[in-house]
Short mmCIF file of C-alpha atoms in Angstrom, two decimals:
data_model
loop_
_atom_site.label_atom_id
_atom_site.label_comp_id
_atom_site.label_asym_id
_atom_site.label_seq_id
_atom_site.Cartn_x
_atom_site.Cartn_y
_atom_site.Cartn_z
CA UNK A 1 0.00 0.00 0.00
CA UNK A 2 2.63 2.70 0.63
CA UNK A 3 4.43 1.57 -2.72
CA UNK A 4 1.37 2.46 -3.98
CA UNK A 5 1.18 5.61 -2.43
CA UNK A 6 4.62 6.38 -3.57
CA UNK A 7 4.03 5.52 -7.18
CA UNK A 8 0.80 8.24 -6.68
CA UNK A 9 2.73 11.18 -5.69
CA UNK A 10 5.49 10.88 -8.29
CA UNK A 11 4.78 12.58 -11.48
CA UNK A 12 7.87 11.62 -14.28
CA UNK A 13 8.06 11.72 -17.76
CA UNK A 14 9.64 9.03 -19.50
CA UNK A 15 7.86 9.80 -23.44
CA UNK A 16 12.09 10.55 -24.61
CA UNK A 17 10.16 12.66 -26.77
CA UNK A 18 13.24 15.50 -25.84
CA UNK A 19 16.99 15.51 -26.85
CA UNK A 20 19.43 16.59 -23.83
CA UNK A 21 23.10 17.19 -25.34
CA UNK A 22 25.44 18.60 -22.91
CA UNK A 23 26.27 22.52 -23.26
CA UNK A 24 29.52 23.13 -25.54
CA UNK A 25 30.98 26.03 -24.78
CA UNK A 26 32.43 28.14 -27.55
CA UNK A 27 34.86 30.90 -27.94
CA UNK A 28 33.47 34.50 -27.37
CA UNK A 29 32.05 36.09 -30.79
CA UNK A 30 30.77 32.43 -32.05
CA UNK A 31 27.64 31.17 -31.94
CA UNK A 32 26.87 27.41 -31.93
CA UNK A 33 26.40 26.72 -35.38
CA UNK A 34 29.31 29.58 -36.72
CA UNK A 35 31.71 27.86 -34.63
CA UNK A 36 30.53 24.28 -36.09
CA UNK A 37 31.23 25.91 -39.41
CA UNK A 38 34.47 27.24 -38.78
CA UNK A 39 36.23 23.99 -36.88
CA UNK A 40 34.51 22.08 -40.23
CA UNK A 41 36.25 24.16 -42.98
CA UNK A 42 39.37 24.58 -40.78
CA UNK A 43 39.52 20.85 -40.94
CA UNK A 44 38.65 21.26 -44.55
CA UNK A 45 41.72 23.08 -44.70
CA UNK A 46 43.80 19.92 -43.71
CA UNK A 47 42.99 17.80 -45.64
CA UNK A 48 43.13 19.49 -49.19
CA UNK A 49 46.82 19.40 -49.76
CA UNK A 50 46.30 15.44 -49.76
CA UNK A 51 43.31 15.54 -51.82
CA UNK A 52 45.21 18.05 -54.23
CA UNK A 53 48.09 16.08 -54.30
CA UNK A 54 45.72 12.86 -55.65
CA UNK A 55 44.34 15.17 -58.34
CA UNK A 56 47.55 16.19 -59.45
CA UNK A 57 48.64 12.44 -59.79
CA UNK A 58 45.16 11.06 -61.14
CA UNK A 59 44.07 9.09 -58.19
CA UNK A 60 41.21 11.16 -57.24
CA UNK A 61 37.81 9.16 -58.22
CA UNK A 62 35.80 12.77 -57.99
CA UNK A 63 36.88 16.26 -59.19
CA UNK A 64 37.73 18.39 -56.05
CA UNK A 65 34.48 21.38 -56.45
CA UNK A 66 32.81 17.75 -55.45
CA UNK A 67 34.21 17.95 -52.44
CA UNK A 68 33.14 21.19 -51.73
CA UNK A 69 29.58 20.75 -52.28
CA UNK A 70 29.24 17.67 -50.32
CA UNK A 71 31.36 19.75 -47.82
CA UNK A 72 28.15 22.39 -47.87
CA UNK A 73 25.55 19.66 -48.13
CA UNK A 74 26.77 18.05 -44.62
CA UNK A 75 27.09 21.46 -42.99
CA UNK A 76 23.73 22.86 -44.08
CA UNK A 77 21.84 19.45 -42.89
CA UNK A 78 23.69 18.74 -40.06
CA UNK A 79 22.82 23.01 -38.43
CA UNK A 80 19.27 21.99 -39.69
CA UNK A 81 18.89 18.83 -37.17
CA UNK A 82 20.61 20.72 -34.73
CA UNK A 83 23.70 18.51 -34.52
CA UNK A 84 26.66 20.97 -34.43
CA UNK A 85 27.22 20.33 -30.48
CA UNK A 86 27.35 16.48 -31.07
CA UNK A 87 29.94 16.62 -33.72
CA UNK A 88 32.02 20.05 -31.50
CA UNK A 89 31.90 17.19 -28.58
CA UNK A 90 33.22 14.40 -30.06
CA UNK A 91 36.01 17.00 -32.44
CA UNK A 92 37.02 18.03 -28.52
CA UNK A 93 37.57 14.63 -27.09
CA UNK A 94 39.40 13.33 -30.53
CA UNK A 95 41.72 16.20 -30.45
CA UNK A 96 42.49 15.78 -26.77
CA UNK A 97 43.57 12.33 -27.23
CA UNK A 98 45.75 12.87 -30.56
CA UNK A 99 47.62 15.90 -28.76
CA UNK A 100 48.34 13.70 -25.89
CA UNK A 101 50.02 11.11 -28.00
CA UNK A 102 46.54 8.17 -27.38
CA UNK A 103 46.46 6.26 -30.61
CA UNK A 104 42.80 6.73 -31.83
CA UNK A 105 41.36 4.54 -34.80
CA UNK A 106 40.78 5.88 -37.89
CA UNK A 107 36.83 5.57 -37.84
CA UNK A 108 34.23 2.53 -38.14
CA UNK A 109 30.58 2.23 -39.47
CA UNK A 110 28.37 4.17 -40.72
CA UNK A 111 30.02 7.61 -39.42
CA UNK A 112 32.40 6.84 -41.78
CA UNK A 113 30.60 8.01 -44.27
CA UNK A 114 30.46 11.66 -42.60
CA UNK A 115 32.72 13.97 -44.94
CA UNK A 116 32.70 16.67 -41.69
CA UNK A 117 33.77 13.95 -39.24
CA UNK A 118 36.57 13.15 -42.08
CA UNK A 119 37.13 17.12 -42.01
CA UNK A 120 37.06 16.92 -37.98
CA UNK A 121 39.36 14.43 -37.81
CA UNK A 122 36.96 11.98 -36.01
CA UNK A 123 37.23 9.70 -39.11
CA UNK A 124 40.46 9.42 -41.18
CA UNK A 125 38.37 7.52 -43.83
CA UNK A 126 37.34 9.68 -47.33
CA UNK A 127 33.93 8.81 -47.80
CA UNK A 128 34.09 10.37 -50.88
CA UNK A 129 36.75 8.67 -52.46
CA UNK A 130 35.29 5.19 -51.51
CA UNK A 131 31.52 5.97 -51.94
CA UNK A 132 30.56 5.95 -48.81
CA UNK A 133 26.67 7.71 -47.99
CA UNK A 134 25.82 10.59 -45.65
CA UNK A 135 22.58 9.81 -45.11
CA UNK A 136 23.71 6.27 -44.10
CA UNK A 137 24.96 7.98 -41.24
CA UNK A 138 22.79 10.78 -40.60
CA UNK A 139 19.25 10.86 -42.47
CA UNK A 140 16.90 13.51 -41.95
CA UNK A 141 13.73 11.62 -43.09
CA UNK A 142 14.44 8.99 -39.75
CA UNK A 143 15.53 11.69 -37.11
CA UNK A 144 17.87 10.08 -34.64
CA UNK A 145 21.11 10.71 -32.85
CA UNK A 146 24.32 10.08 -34.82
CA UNK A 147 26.06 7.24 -33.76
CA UNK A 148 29.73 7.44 -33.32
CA UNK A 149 32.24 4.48 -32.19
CA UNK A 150 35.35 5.75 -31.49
CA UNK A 151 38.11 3.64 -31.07
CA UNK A 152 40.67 4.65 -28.69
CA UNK A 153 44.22 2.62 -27.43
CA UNK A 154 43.37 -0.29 -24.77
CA UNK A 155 45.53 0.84 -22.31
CA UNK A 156 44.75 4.94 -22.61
CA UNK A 157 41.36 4.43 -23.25
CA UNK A 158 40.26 5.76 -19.30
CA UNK A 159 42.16 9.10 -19.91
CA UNK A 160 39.96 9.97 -22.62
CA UNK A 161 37.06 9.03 -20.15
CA UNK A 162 38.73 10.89 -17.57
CA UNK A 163 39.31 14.04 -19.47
CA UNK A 164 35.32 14.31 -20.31
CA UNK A 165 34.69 13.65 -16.50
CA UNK A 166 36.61 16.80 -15.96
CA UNK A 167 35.21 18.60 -18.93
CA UNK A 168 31.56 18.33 -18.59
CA UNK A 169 31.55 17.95 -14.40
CA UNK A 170 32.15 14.61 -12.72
CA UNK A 171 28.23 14.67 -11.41
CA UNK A 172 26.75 14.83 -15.60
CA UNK A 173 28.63 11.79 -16.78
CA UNK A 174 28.97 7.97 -15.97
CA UNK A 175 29.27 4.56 -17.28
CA UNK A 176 26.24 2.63 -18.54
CA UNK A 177 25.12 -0.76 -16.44
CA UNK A 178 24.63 -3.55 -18.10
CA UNK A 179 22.92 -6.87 -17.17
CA UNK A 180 24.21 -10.46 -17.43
CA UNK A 181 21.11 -12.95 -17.83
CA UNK A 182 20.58 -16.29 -17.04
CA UNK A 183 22.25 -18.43 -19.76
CA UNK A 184 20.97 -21.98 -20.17
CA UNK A 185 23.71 -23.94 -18.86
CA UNK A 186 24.39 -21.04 -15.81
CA UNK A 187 21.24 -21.21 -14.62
CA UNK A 188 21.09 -24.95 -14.54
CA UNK A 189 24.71 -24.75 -12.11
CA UNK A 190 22.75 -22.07 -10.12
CA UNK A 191 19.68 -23.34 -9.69
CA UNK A 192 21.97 -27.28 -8.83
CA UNK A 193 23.79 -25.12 -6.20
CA UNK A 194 20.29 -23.75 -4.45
CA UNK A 195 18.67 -27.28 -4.49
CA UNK A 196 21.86 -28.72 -2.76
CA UNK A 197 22.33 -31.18 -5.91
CA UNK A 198 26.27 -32.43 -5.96
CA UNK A 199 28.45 -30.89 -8.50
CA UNK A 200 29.40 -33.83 -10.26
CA UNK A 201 25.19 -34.53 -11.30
CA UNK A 202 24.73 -30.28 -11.81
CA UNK A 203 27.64 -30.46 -14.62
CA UNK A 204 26.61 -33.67 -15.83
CA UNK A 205 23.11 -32.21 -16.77
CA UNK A 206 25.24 -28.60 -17.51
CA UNK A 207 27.29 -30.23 -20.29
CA UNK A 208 24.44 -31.95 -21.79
CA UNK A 209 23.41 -28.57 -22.69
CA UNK A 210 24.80 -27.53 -26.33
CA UNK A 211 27.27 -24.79 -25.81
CA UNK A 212 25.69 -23.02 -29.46
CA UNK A 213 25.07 -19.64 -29.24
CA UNK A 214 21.87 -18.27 -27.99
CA UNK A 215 21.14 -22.21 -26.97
CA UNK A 216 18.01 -22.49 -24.93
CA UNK A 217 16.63 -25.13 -21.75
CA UNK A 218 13.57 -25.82 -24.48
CA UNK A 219 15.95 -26.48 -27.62
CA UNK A 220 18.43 -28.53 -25.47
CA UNK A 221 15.85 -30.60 -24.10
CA UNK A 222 14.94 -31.08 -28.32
CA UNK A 223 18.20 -31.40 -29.90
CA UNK A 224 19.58 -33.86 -27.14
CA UNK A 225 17.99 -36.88 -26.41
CA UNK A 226 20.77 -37.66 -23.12
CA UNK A 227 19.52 -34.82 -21.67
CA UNK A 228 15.63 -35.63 -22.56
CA UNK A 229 16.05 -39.33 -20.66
CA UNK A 230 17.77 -37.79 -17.81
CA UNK A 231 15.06 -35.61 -17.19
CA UNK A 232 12.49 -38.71 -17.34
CA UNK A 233 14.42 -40.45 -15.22
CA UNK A 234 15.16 -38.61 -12.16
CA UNK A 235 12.75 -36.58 -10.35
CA UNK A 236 15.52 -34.22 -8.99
CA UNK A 237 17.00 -33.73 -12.19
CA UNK A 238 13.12 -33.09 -13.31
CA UNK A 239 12.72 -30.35 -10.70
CA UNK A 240 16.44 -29.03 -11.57
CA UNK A 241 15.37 -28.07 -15.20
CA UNK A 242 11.34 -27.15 -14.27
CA UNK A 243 12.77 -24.35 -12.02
CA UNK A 244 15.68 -23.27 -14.35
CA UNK A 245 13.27 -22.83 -17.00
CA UNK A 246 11.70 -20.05 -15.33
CA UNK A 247 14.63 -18.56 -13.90
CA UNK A 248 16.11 -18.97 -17.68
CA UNK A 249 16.73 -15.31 -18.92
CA UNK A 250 16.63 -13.73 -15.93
CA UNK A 251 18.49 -10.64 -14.85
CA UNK A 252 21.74 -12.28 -12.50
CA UNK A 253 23.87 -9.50 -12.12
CA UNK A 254 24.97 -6.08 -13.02
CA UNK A 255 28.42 -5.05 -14.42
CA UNK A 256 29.82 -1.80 -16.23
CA UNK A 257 29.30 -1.73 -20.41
CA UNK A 258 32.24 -2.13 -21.79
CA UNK A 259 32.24 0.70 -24.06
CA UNK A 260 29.12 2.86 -23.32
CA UNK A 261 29.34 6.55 -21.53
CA UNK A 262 26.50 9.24 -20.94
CA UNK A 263 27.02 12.42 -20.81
CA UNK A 264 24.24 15.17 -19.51
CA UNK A 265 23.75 18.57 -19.57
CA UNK A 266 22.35 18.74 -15.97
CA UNK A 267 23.74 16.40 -12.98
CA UNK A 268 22.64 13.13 -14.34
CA UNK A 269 20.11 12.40 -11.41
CA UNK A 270 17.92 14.87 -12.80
CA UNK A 271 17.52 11.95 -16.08
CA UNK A 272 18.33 8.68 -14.60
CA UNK A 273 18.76 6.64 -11.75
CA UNK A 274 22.16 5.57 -10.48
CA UNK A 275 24.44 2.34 -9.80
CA UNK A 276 27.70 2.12 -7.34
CA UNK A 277 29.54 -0.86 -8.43
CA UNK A 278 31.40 -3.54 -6.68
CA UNK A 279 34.52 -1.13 -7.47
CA UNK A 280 32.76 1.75 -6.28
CA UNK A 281 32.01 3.21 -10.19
CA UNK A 282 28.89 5.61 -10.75
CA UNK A 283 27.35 4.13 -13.92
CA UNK A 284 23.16 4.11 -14.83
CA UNK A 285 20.83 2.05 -13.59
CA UNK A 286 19.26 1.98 -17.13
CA UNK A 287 21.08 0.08 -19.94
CA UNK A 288 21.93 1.52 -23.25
CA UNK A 289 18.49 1.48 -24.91
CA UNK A 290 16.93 2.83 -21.94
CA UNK A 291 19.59 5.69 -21.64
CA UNK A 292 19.18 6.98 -25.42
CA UNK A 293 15.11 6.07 -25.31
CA UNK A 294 15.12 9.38 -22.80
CA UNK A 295 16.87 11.26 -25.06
CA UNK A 296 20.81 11.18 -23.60
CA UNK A 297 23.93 11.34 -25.46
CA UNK A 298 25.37 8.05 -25.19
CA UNK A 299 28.88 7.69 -26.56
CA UNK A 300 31.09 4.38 -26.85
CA UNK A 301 34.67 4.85 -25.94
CA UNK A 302 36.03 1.43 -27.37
CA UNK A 303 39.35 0.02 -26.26
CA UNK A 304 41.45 -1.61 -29.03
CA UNK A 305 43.86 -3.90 -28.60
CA UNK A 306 44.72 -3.45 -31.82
CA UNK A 307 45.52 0.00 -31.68
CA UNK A 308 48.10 -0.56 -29.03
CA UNK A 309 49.90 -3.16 -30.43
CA UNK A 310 50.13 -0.53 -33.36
CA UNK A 311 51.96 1.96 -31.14
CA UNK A 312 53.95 -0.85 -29.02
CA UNK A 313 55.33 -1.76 -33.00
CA UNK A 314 56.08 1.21 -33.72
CA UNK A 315 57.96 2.39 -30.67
CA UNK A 316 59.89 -0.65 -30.73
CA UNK A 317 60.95 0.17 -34.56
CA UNK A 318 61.88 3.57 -33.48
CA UNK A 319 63.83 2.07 -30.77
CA UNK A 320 65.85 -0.35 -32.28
CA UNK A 321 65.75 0.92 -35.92
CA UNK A 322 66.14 4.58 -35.39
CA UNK A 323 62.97 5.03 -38.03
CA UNK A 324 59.81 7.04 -37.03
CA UNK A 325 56.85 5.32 -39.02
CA UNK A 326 53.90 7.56 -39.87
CA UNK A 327 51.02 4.97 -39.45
CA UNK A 328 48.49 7.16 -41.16
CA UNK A 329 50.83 7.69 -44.39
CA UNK A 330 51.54 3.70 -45.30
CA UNK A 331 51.46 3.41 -48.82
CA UNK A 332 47.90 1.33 -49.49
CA UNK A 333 49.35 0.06 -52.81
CA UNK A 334 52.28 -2.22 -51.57
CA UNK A 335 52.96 -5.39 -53.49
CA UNK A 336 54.67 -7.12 -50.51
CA UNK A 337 51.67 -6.38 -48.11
CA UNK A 338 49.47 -8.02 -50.47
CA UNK A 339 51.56 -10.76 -51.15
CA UNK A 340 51.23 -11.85 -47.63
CA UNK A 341 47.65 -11.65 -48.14
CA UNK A 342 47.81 -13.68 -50.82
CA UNK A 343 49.87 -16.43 -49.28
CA UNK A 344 47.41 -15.85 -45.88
CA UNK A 345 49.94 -15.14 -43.64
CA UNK A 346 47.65 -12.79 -41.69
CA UNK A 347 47.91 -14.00 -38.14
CA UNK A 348 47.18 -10.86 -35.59
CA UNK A 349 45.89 -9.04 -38.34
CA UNK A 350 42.20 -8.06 -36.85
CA UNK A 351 39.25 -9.55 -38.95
CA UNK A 352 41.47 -11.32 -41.27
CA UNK A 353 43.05 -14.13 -38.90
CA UNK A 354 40.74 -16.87 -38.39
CA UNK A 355 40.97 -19.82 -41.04
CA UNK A 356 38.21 -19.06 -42.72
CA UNK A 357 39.11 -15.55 -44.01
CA UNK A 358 42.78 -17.40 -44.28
CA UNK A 359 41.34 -19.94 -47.05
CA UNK A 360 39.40 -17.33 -48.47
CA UNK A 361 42.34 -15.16 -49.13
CA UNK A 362 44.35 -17.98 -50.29
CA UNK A 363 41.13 -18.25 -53.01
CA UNK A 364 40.63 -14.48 -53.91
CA UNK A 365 44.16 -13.63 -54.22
CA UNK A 366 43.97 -9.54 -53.33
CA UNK A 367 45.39 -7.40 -55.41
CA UNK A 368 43.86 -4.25 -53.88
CA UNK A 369 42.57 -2.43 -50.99
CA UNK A 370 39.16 -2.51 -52.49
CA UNK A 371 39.53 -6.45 -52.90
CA UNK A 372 40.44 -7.16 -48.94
CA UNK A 373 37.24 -4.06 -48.38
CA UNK A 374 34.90 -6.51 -50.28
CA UNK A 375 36.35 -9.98 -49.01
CA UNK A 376 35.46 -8.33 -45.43
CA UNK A 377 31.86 -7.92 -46.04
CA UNK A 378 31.11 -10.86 -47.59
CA UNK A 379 33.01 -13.03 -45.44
CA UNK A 380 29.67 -13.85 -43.17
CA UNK A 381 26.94 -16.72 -43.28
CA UNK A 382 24.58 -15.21 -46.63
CA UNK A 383 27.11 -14.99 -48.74
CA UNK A 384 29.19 -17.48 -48.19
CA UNK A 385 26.31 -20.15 -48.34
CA UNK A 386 24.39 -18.45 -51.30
CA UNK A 387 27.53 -19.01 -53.66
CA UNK A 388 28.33 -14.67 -53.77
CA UNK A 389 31.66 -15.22 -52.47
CA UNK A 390 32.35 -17.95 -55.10
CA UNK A 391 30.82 -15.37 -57.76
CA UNK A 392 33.03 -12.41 -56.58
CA UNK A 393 35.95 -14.93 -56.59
CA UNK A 394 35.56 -15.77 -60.27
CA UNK A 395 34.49 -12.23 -61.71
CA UNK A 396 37.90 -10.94 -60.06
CA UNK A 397 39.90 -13.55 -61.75
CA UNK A 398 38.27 -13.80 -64.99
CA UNK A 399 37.21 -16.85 -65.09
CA UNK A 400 33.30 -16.03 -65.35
CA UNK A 401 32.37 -12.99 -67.95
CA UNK A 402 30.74 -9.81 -65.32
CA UNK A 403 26.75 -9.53 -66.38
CA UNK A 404 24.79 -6.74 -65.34
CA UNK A 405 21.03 -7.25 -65.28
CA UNK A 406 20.80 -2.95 -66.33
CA UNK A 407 23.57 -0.56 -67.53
CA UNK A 408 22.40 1.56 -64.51
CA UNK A 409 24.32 -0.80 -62.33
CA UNK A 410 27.46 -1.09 -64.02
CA UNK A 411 29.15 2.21 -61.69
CA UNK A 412 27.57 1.04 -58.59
CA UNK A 413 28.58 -2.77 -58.89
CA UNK A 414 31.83 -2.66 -60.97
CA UNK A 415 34.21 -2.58 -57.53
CA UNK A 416 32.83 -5.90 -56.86
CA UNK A 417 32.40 -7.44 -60.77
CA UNK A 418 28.94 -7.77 -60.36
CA UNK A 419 28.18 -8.59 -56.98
CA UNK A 420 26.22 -6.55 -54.45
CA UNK A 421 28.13 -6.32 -51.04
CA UNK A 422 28.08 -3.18 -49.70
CA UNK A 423 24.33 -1.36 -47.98
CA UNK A 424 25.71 1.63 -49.67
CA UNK A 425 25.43 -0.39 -52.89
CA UNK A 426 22.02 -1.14 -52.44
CA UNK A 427 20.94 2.10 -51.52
CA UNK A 428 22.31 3.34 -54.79
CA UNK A 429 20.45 0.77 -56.58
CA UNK A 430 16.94 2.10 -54.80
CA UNK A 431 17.43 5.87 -55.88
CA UNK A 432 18.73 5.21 -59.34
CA UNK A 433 16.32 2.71 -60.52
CA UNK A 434 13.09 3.30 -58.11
CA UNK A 435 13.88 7.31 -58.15
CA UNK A 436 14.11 7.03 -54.14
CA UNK A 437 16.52 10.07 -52.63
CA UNK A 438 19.11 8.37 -50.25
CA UNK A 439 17.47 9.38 -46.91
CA UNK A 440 14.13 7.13 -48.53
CA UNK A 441 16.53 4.42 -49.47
CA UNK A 442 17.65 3.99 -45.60
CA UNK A 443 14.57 4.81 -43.96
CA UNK A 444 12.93 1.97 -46.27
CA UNK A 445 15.22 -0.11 -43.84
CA UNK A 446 17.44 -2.75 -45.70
CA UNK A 447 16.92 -6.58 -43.88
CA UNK A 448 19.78 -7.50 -42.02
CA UNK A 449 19.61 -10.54 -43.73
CA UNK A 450 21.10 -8.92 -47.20
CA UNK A 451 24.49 -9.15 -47.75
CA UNK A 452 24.89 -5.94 -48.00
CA UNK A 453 23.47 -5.12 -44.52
CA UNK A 454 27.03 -5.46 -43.42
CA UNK A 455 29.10 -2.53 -42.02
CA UNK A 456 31.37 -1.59 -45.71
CA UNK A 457 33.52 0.44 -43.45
#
């Protein structure tokens, strides 16, 4: 009754129907959007001696005035959804970490295809030069928060973190919770240790359990008749699976998200309710979903392992070989590099290492960035199964004649000889033979059961 008389008094609204981005604060004389404007054609700045530079030799796909009216496009639609603080946050946080030496990546999905996060320096991808869509990314007919994964080094990772705490006030950011649930063949060892049941029976009936991904009590008890005539058998084992079925998917514990942080414009207690860990962090009571359902910027801060190893390389080379290796200026065009991809001797290389992608290199034989791009995407279950791979395979090497159903097709699908990998390839396909603009093309939503559904970048 006094719950209920709590719950009466309280008066909170949860609709998310709001936006709150924390308060950026910008140099006297600038508004919001001017300084936006500025920092994005500052950055613009930047990058055109490399872009003339490709001109100059021929290797620029797109003339530069191209450039400048995507450039315009990007600025113009990201003032009208009232973005600019978003992008100024994330441009402060980069910066920070580049001018204190913490290896950041060079951007991932779809914010790759953001020509003023290229400009900003949160991406050091040129959508432009590999095709890549705004409105993948940002698409004013389905208004939603950009989504930005930044990549930052493993073992610096918390600096960054740190360095917002101090920016935007210790008391307006945290960590986001997250739950761990009641997996099939936990809850069974759970439930065992309640009802007293020894160990040696509990992981008997455990292991009986398929260890399959997203495995279930119901579809164990199916798939495996062992576990089926143990549970006919014996009673206890009977009353060991009857209560871990309910329990199954269950809430067990909370821990911290490995990647997710909120930042608010007010103290955060004013939008969400708060968790002290084990270790004593502040992170949200609400998980991600939750947190950006109300209408808070929720950022990931991922740590890379990869990205460290990059810098532990090339301190080492600088070490013992006296040379100072600009990662971001490797040539992309070196025949040794791609011999080793040809021979698959890609161990530690990061989505190209398991045996799979090893045989499948050994197959393809890469010649080109644009060739280990493609292999990337279609290395997952649809393609592989449908016979796509097998089709890009023998396009590439000639041994099959390229057919395009329309000549319409032939610039979106030539990178791949015919073959439709990429969303962005789809999406091209919508709005030059069904007339849709590219915001329609997204918002139509493309399953992620398409090959192409797959992140290009």
């Amino acid at each position: 009754a006094n719950t209920a008389r709590i719950a009466e008094r309280c008066h909170v609204d949860l609709s998310g129907t709001a936006t709150h981005l924390p308060n950026f604060d910008v140099p006297a004389g600038f508004t919001l959007d001017d300084y936006f404007e500025h920092t994005v054609r500052e950055g613009f700045q930047y990058r055109i001696p490399r872009l003339t530079e490709m001109a100059a030799r021929g290797a620029l796909k797109h003339p530069l005035d191209g450039y400048e009216r995507r450039l315009t496009y990007e600025i113009d639609m990201i003032k009208q959804m009232k973005y600019p603080g978003y992008f100024l946050i994330v441009w402060d946080f980069i910066r920070y970490a580049r001018e204190h030496g913490i290896p950041v990546g060079p951007g991932r999905g779809s914010a790759a295809g953001s020509f003023v996060a290229y400009c900003l320096r949160i991406t050091d991808v040129d959508p432009i030069e590999y095709d890549l869509i705004f409105e993948r990314f940002l698409n004013p007919e389905r208004v939603s928060l950009p989504d930005i994964d930044i990549d930052f080094c493993e073992r610096r990772r918390g600096e960054v973190i740190e360095y917002v705490t101090r920016k935007y006030g210790r008391e307006n950011v945290a960590q986001i919770i997250t739950f761990g649930t009641m997996k099939a063949r936990a809850v069974v060892r759970d439930v065992a240790r309640v009802m007293d049941i020894p160990y040696a029976d509990a992981d008997r009936v455990a292991k009986a359990i398929p260890p399959t991904l997203d495995m279930t009590l119901a579809k164990a008890l199916d798939e495996n008749p062992a576990l089926k005539e143990m549970e006919q058998k014996d009673e206890r084992v009977k009353e060991l699976l009857a209560v871990a079925r309910r329990l199954e998917g269950m809430t067990r514990h909370a821990s911290v998200h490995a990647a997710g942080v909120v930042i608010a414009p007010r103290p955060l207690t004013e939008f969400v309710p708060l968790y002290k860990s084990q270790k004593d962090e502040i992170v949200t009571q609400w998980a991600m979903k939750e947190v950006e359902r109300v209408g808070l910027l929720k950022m990931d801060f991922l740590g890379l392992s990869t990205l460290t190893l990059i810098r532990d390389a090339l301190d080492e080379i600088k070490r013992t070989e006296q040379v100072d290796i600009d990662i971001d200026a490797v040539p992309l065009d070196d025949p040794k590099t791609y011999k080793l991809f040809c021979e698959a001797q890609t161990n530690g290389i990061f989505q190209f290492e398991s045996s799979g992608m090893r045989d499948l290199l050994r197959k393809a034989k890469p010649e080109r960035l644009d060739d280990l791009i493609a292999l990337n995407a279609l290395y997952r279950p649809g393609p592989l199964k449908s016979g796509m791979v097998d089709d890009f395979i023998a396009g590439k090497q000639g041994k099959t004649e390229v057919k395009y159903e329309l000549p319409q097709l032939v610039p979106i699908l030539s990178d791949t000889y015919g073959v439709i990998a990429y969303q962005e390839q789809v999406m091209r396909i919508a709005a030059e033979l069904a007339g849709f603009s590219m915001g329609q093309s997204w918002a139509r939503k493309i399953p992620a059961s398409w090959p192409g559904s797959a992140r290009r970048s």
